[in-house]
PDB file of C-alpha atoms in Angstrom:
ATOM      1  CA  MET L  22    -128.156 -47.721-140.240  1.00 75.00           C
ATOM      2  CA  GLU L  23    -128.594 -46.483-143.739  1.00 92.00           C
ATOM      3  CA  LEU L  24    -125.440 -45.205-146.113  1.00 93.00           C
ATOM      4  CA  MET L  25    -126.853 -41.318-146.414  1.00 95.00           C
ATOM      5  CA  THR L  26    -126.515 -41.904-142.503  1.00 96.00           C
ATOM      6  CA  VAL L  27    -123.042 -43.218-142.265  1.00 96.00           C
ATOM      7  CA  GLU L  28    -121.829 -41.360-144.879  1.00 97.00           C
ATOM      8  CA  ARG L  29    -122.395 -38.248-143.181  1.00 97.00           C
ATOM      9  CA  GLU L  30    -120.900 -39.505-139.775  1.00 97.00           C
ATOM     10  CA  VAL L  31    -118.213 -40.738-141.700  1.00 98.00           C
ATOM     11  CA  ALA L  32    -117.493 -37.007-143.019  1.00 98.00           C
ATOM     12  CA  GLU L  33    -118.127 -35.793-139.560  1.00 98.00           C
ATOM     13  CA  LEU L  34    -115.501 -37.735-138.068  1.00 98.00           C
ATOM     14  CA  ASP L  35    -113.262 -37.476-140.932  1.00 98.00           C
ATOM     15  CA  ALA L  36    -112.994 -33.510-140.359  1.00 98.00           C
ATOM     16  CA  VAL L  37    -112.011 -34.815-136.731  1.00 98.00           C
ATOM     17  CA  TYR L  38    -109.045 -36.786-137.581  1.00 97.00           C
ATOM     18  CA  ARG L  39    -107.766 -34.194-140.110  1.00 97.00           C
ATOM     19  CA  PRO L  40    -105.737 -32.107-137.726  1.00 96.00           C
ATOM     20  CA  VAL L  41    -104.187 -35.093-135.973  1.00 95.00           C
ATOM     21  CA  ALA L  42    -103.840 -37.444-139.946  1.00 95.00           C
ATOM     22  CA  THR L  43    -102.499 -34.399-141.392  1.00 95.00           C
ATOM     23  CA  MET L  44    -100.063 -33.024-138.939  1.00 91.00           C
ATOM     24  CA  PRO L  45     -96.115 -32.929-139.688  1.00 90.00           C
ATOM     25  CA  VAL L  46     -93.573 -35.249-138.720  1.00 87.00           C
ATOM     26  CA  ASP L  47     -90.655 -34.366-136.825  1.00 83.00           C
ATOM     27  CA  LEU L  48     -88.242 -37.156-138.961  1.00 85.00           C
ATOM     28  CA  ASP L  49     -86.162 -36.298-136.123  1.00 84.00           C
ATOM     29  CA  ARG L  50     -87.968 -38.016-132.709  1.00 85.00           C
ATOM     30  CA  LEU L  51     -90.361 -41.217-135.675  1.00 83.00           C
ATOM     31  CA  GLN L  52     -89.186 -42.667-132.676  1.00 87.00           C
ATOM     32  CA  GLU L  53     -92.062 -41.686-130.384  1.00 87.00           C
ATOM     33  CA  LEU L  54     -94.087 -40.533-132.980  1.00 89.00           C
ATOM     34  CA  GLY L  55     -96.508 -43.795-132.549  1.00 88.00           C
ATOM     35  CA  ALA L  56     -96.859 -42.961-129.352  1.00 91.00           C
ATOM     36  CA  GLN L  57     -97.737 -38.730-129.843  1.00 91.00           C
ATOM     37  CA  THR L  58    -100.189 -40.163-132.644  1.00 92.00           C
ATOM     38  CA  ALA L  59    -101.907 -42.514-130.094  1.00 92.00           C
ATOM     39  CA  ALA L  60    -102.226 -39.120-127.399  1.00 93.00           C
ATOM     40  CA  ALA L  61    -103.196 -36.858-129.922  1.00 94.00           C
ATOM     41  CA  LEU L  62    -106.303 -39.241-131.697  1.00 95.00           C
ATOM     42  CA  ALA L  63    -107.518 -40.236-128.072  1.00 95.00           C
ATOM     43  CA  ALA L  64    -107.577 -36.786-127.069  1.00 96.00           C
ATOM     44  CA  LEU L  65    -109.550 -35.881-129.335  1.00 97.00           C
ATOM     45  CA  GLY L  66    -112.754 -38.087-127.957  1.00 96.00           C
ATOM     46  CA  VAL L  67    -114.538 -39.874-130.225  1.00 97.00           C
ATOM     47  CA  ASP L  68    -112.560 -43.596-130.704  1.00 94.00           C
ATOM     48  CA  GLY L  69    -116.086 -45.278-129.117  1.00 95.00           C
ATOM     49  CA  ARG L  70    -118.524 -43.447-131.729  1.00 97.00           C
ATOM     50  CA  ALA L  71    -116.039 -43.775-134.474  1.00 97.00           C
ATOM     51  CA  GLU L  72    -116.466 -47.379-134.271  1.00 97.00           C
ATOM     52  CA  ALA L  73    -119.551 -47.988-133.348  1.00 97.00           C
ATOM     53  CA  VAL L  74    -119.866 -46.238-137.038  1.00 98.00           C
ATOM     54  CA  LEU L  75    -117.204 -48.438-138.663  1.00 97.00           C
ATOM     55  CA  ARG L  76    -119.145 -51.118-137.598  1.00 97.00           C
ATOM     56  CA  ALA L  77    -122.466 -50.104-138.939  1.00 97.00           C
ATOM     57  CA  VAL L  78    -120.044 -49.574-142.179  1.00 98.00           C
ATOM     58  CA  ILE L  79    -118.946 -53.055-141.950  1.00 97.00           C
ATOM     59  CA  GLU L  80    -122.744 -54.137-141.805  1.00 97.00           C
ATOM     60  CA  LEU L  81    -123.117 -52.552-145.021  1.00 97.00           C
ATOM     61  CA  TYR L  82    -120.167 -53.424-147.003  1.00 97.00           C
ATOM     62  CA  GLY L  83    -121.065 -57.047-146.128  1.00 96.00           C
ATOM     63  CA  THR L  84    -124.587 -57.784-146.783  1.00 96.00           C
ATOM     64  CA  GLY L  85    -125.509 -55.043-149.184  1.00 96.00           C
ATOM     65  CA  ASP L  86    -125.071 -55.251-152.839  1.00 96.00           C
ATOM     66  CA  ASP L  87    -122.783 -54.384-155.337  1.00 96.00           C
ATOM     67  CA  SER L  88    -124.105 -50.953-155.824  1.00 96.00           C
ATOM     68  CA  VAL L  89    -123.381 -50.470-152.022  1.00 97.00           C
ATOM     69  CA  ARG L  90    -120.183 -51.676-151.345  1.00 97.00           C
ATOM     70  CA  ALA L  91    -119.053 -50.000-154.627  1.00 97.00           C
ATOM     71  CA  ALA L  92    -119.928 -47.257-152.393  1.00 97.00           C
ATOM     72  CA  ILE L  93    -118.560 -47.456-149.624  1.00 98.00           C
ATOM     73  CA  ARG L  94    -115.739 -48.061-151.470  1.00 97.00           C
ATOM     74  CA  ARG L  95    -115.479 -44.631-152.992  1.00 97.00           C
ATOM     75  CA  MET L  96    -116.199 -43.089-149.640  1.00 97.00           C
ATOM     76  CA  PHE L  97    -113.158 -44.661-147.856  1.00 97.00           C
ATOM     77  CA  ASP L  98    -111.403 -42.223-151.460  1.00 96.00           C
ATOM     78  CA  ARG L  99    -113.421 -39.976-149.513  1.00 97.00           C
ATOM     79  CA  TYR L 100    -112.192 -39.851-146.813  1.00 98.00           C
ATOM     80  CA  THR L 101    -109.104 -40.837-146.060  1.00 97.00           C
ATOM     81  CA  SER L 102    -108.604 -39.068-142.713  1.00 97.00           C
ATOM     82  CA  PHE L 103    -111.192 -41.255-141.151  1.00 98.00           C
ATOM     83  CA  ARG L 104    -109.817 -44.502-143.366  1.00 97.00           C
ATOM     84  CA  TRP L 105    -106.695 -43.882-141.404  1.00 96.00           C
ATOM     85  CA  ALA L 106    -108.150 -43.273-137.638  1.00 96.00           C
ATOM     86  CA  ALA L 107    -110.863 -44.986-137.379  1.00 96.00           C
ATOM     87  CA  GLN L 108    -110.666 -48.550-136.979  1.00 93.00           C
ATOM     88  CA  LEU L 109    -112.301 -52.021-135.503  1.00 94.00           C
ATOM     89  CA  PRO L 110    -110.048 -53.491-131.847  1.00 92.00           C
ATOM     90  CA  ARG L 111    -107.306 -55.754-132.649  1.00 88.00           C
ATOM     91  CA  GLU L 112    -107.922 -58.249-129.490  1.00 88.00           C
ATOM     92  CA  GLU L 113    -111.005 -59.191-131.611  1.00 89.00           C
ATOM     93  CA  GLU L 114    -109.765 -60.053-134.458  1.00 86.00           C
ATOM     94  CA  GLY L 115    -108.757 -63.164-132.669  1.00 87.00           C
ATOM     95  CA  THR L 116    -112.002 -64.878-132.779  1.00 92.00           C
ATOM     96  CA  GLY L 117    -113.722 -65.480-136.516  1.00 93.00           C
ATOM     97  CA  ALA L 118    -116.071 -63.140-136.779  1.00 95.00           C
ATOM     98  CA  GLY L 119    -112.902 -60.748-135.410  1.00 96.00           C
ATOM     99  CA  PHE L 120    -111.260 -61.814-138.507  1.00 96.00           C
ATOM    100  CA  ARG L 121    -114.474 -61.259-140.675  1.00 97.00           C
ATOM    101  CA  ALA L 122    -114.909 -57.939-139.622  1.00 97.00           C
ATOM    102  CA  ALA L 123    -111.204 -56.770-140.646  1.00 97.00           C
ATOM    103  CA  LEU L 124    -111.350 -58.380-143.567  1.00 97.00           C
ATOM    104  CA  ILE L 125    -114.728 -56.944-144.428  1.00 98.00           C
ATOM    105  CA  HIS L 126    -113.604 -53.881-143.991  1.00 97.00           C
ATOM    106  CA  PHE L 127    -109.989 -54.444-146.029  1.00 97.00           C
ATOM    107  CA  SER L 128    -112.105 -54.779-149.570  1.00 97.00           C
ATOM    108  CA  ALA L 129    -113.791 -52.344-148.290  1.00 97.00           C
ATOM    109  CA  ARG L 130    -110.695 -49.503-148.004  1.00 97.00           C
ATOM    110  CA  ASP L 131    -109.603 -51.198-151.215  1.00 96.00           C
ATOM    111  CA  GLN L 132    -106.222 -50.681-151.085  1.00 94.00           C
ATOM    112  CA  GLY L 133    -105.414 -47.246-150.000  1.00 91.00           C
ATOM    113  CA  SER L 134    -103.705 -45.614-150.911  1.00 90.00           C
ATOM    114  CA  ASP L 135    -100.273 -47.714-150.629  1.00 91.00           C
ATOM    115  CA  THR L 136    -101.796 -51.198-151.551  1.00 92.00           C
ATOM    116  CA  ARG L 137     -97.759 -52.256-149.749  1.00 93.00           C
ATOM    117  CA  ASP L 138     -98.956 -50.910-146.818  1.00 93.00           C
ATOM    118  CA  GLU L 139    -102.489 -52.601-146.699  1.00 94.00           C
ATOM    119  CA  VAL L 140    -101.663 -55.889-147.840  1.00 94.00           C
ATOM    120  CA  LEU L 141     -98.488 -56.186-145.300  1.00 94.00           C
ATOM    121  CA  GLY L 142    -100.942 -55.911-143.107  1.00 94.00           C
ATOM    122  CA  LEU L 143    -102.927 -57.964-144.405  1.00 95.00           C
ATOM    123  CA  ARG L 144     -99.855 -60.918-144.081  1.00 95.00           C
ATOM    124  CA  ASP L 145    -100.220 -59.686-140.280  1.00 94.00           C
ATOM    125  CA  LEU L 146    -103.911 -59.846-140.641  1.00 95.00           C
ATOM    126  CA  CYS L 147    -103.563 -63.651-140.855  1.00 96.00           C
ATOM    127  CA  ALA L 148    -101.060 -65.138-139.463  1.00 94.00           C
ATOM    128  CA  ARG L 149    -102.101 -63.685-135.899  1.00 94.00           C
ATOM    129  CA  ALA L 150    -105.467 -65.118-136.966  1.00 95.00           C
ATOM    130  CA  ARG L 151    -104.246 -68.690-138.235  1.00 95.00           C
ATOM    131  CA  GLN L 152    -101.645 -68.643-134.760  1.00 95.00           C
ATOM    132  CA  ALA L 153    -104.928 -67.844-132.967  1.00 95.00           C
ATOM    133  CA  GLY L 154    -107.245 -70.484-134.068  1.00 95.00           C
ATOM    134  CA  VAL L 155    -109.731 -69.299-137.010  1.00 96.00           C
ATOM    135  CA  ASP L 156    -109.947 -71.285-140.332  1.00 95.00           C
ATOM    136  CA  VAL L 157    -108.663 -68.069-142.972  1.00 95.00           C
ATOM    137  CA  ASP L 158    -108.744 -69.653-145.954  1.00 96.00           C
ATOM    138  CA  PRO L 159    -113.484 -69.390-145.809  1.00 97.00           C
ATOM    139  CA  VAL L 160    -112.837 -66.226-144.981  1.00 97.00           C
ATOM    140  CA  LEU L 161    -110.640 -64.750-147.332  1.00 96.00           C
ATOM    141  CA  ALA L 162    -113.265 -66.839-150.331  1.00 97.00           C
ATOM    142  CA  GLU L 163    -115.719 -65.087-148.966  1.00 97.00           C
ATOM    143  CA  VAL L 164    -114.883 -61.402-148.517  1.00 97.00           C
ATOM    144  CA  ALA L 165    -112.437 -61.155-151.355  1.00 97.00           C
ATOM    145  CA  GLU L 166    -115.939 -62.317-153.390  1.00 96.00           C
ATOM    146  CA  LEU L 167    -117.551 -58.815-151.918  1.00 97.00           C
ATOM    147  CA  SER L 168    -114.010 -57.244-153.634  1.00 96.00           C
ATOM    148  CA  SER L 169    -113.447 -54.430-155.918  1.00 96.00           C
ATOM    149  CA  ASP L 170    -111.508 -56.464-159.317  1.00 94.00           C
ATOM    150  CA  VAL L 171    -110.274 -53.498-160.284  1.00 93.00           C
ATOM    151  CA  ASP L 172    -106.414 -53.633-159.845  1.00 91.00           C
ATOM    152  CA  ARG L 173    -105.859 -49.835-159.002  1.00 92.00           C
ATOM    153  CA  TYR L 174    -102.228 -49.731-158.434  1.00 91.00           C
ATOM    154  CA  GLY L 175    -100.999 -52.441-160.156  1.00 90.00           C
ATOM    155  CA  MET L 176    -100.490 -54.772-157.913  1.00 91.00           C
ATOM    156  CA  GLY L 177    -103.900 -57.181-158.427  1.00 93.00           C
ATOM    157  CA  SER L 178    -106.985 -56.178-157.386  1.00 95.00           C
ATOM    158  CA  THR L 179    -108.267 -56.901-154.352  1.00 96.00           C
ATOM    159  CA  ARG L 180    -110.046 -59.610-154.838  1.00 95.00           C
ATOM    160  CA  ALA L 181    -106.471 -61.105-155.979  1.00 95.00           C
ATOM    161  CA  ILE L 182    -105.022 -59.864-153.008  1.00 94.00           C
ATOM    162  CA  LEU L 183    -107.572 -61.935-150.575  1.00 95.00           C
ATOM    163  CA  LEU L 184    -107.266 -64.829-152.777  1.00 95.00           C
ATOM    164  CA  GLY L 185    -103.556 -64.899-152.943  1.00 93.00           C
ATOM    165  CA  HIS L 186    -103.391 -65.421-149.090  1.00 93.00           C
ATOM    166  CA  LEU L 187    -105.406 -68.335-149.147  1.00 91.00           C
ATOM    167  CA  GLY L 188    -103.689 -71.972-147.906  1.00 85.00           C
ATOM    168  CA  GLY L 189    -101.130 -69.535-146.126  1.00 70.00           C
TER     169      GLY L 189
END
C-alpha cells in the first residue's frame, strides 16, 4: 500500500474508533473498564482491517525514507483514536520479527500523548521479548536509527528512549 492509501484507511478507522476512544469513564466502575472497552472495540468489528492497515503502516515506516517516517509520525499525531486502538497481536512480540514490528510501531507513535505510558509499555515489551529469548539489543539499535531525535515532551527523544533500553 502507498502512503496516501494507508492514510485514507487510517482516517476511516480513526472515525470508527473515536466513539470508543472518547467514551466517558465511570470512575465508580474502574475495575470493569478494561473488559468494557475490549467489548466495545470488538463490537466495532474492524480488528482484522485495523491490523492489516497497521501492518502496512509498519512496513512503510520500516522501509521508507526520513520523509515517509516523518509523515507517518504526523499521521499518528493526527489520528489519535487509531493510534490508541490499533494493535498487533501481543503473542507475536516474543519472536524476532514480532518484536521488531512492535518496536517500529512504538517508533511511529513517537511517544504518543504520554511518554510515561509509552516508556512503561516499552519496558514491558523488552522484558517479555528477552524472556522469550529474543536478542533485543540489535533490534533496539536498528529501530532507534529510524526514530525521531526530537525531544517532544522533555523526557528525551524516541531515539534516545530506545537506545536507553539497550542492555537492559
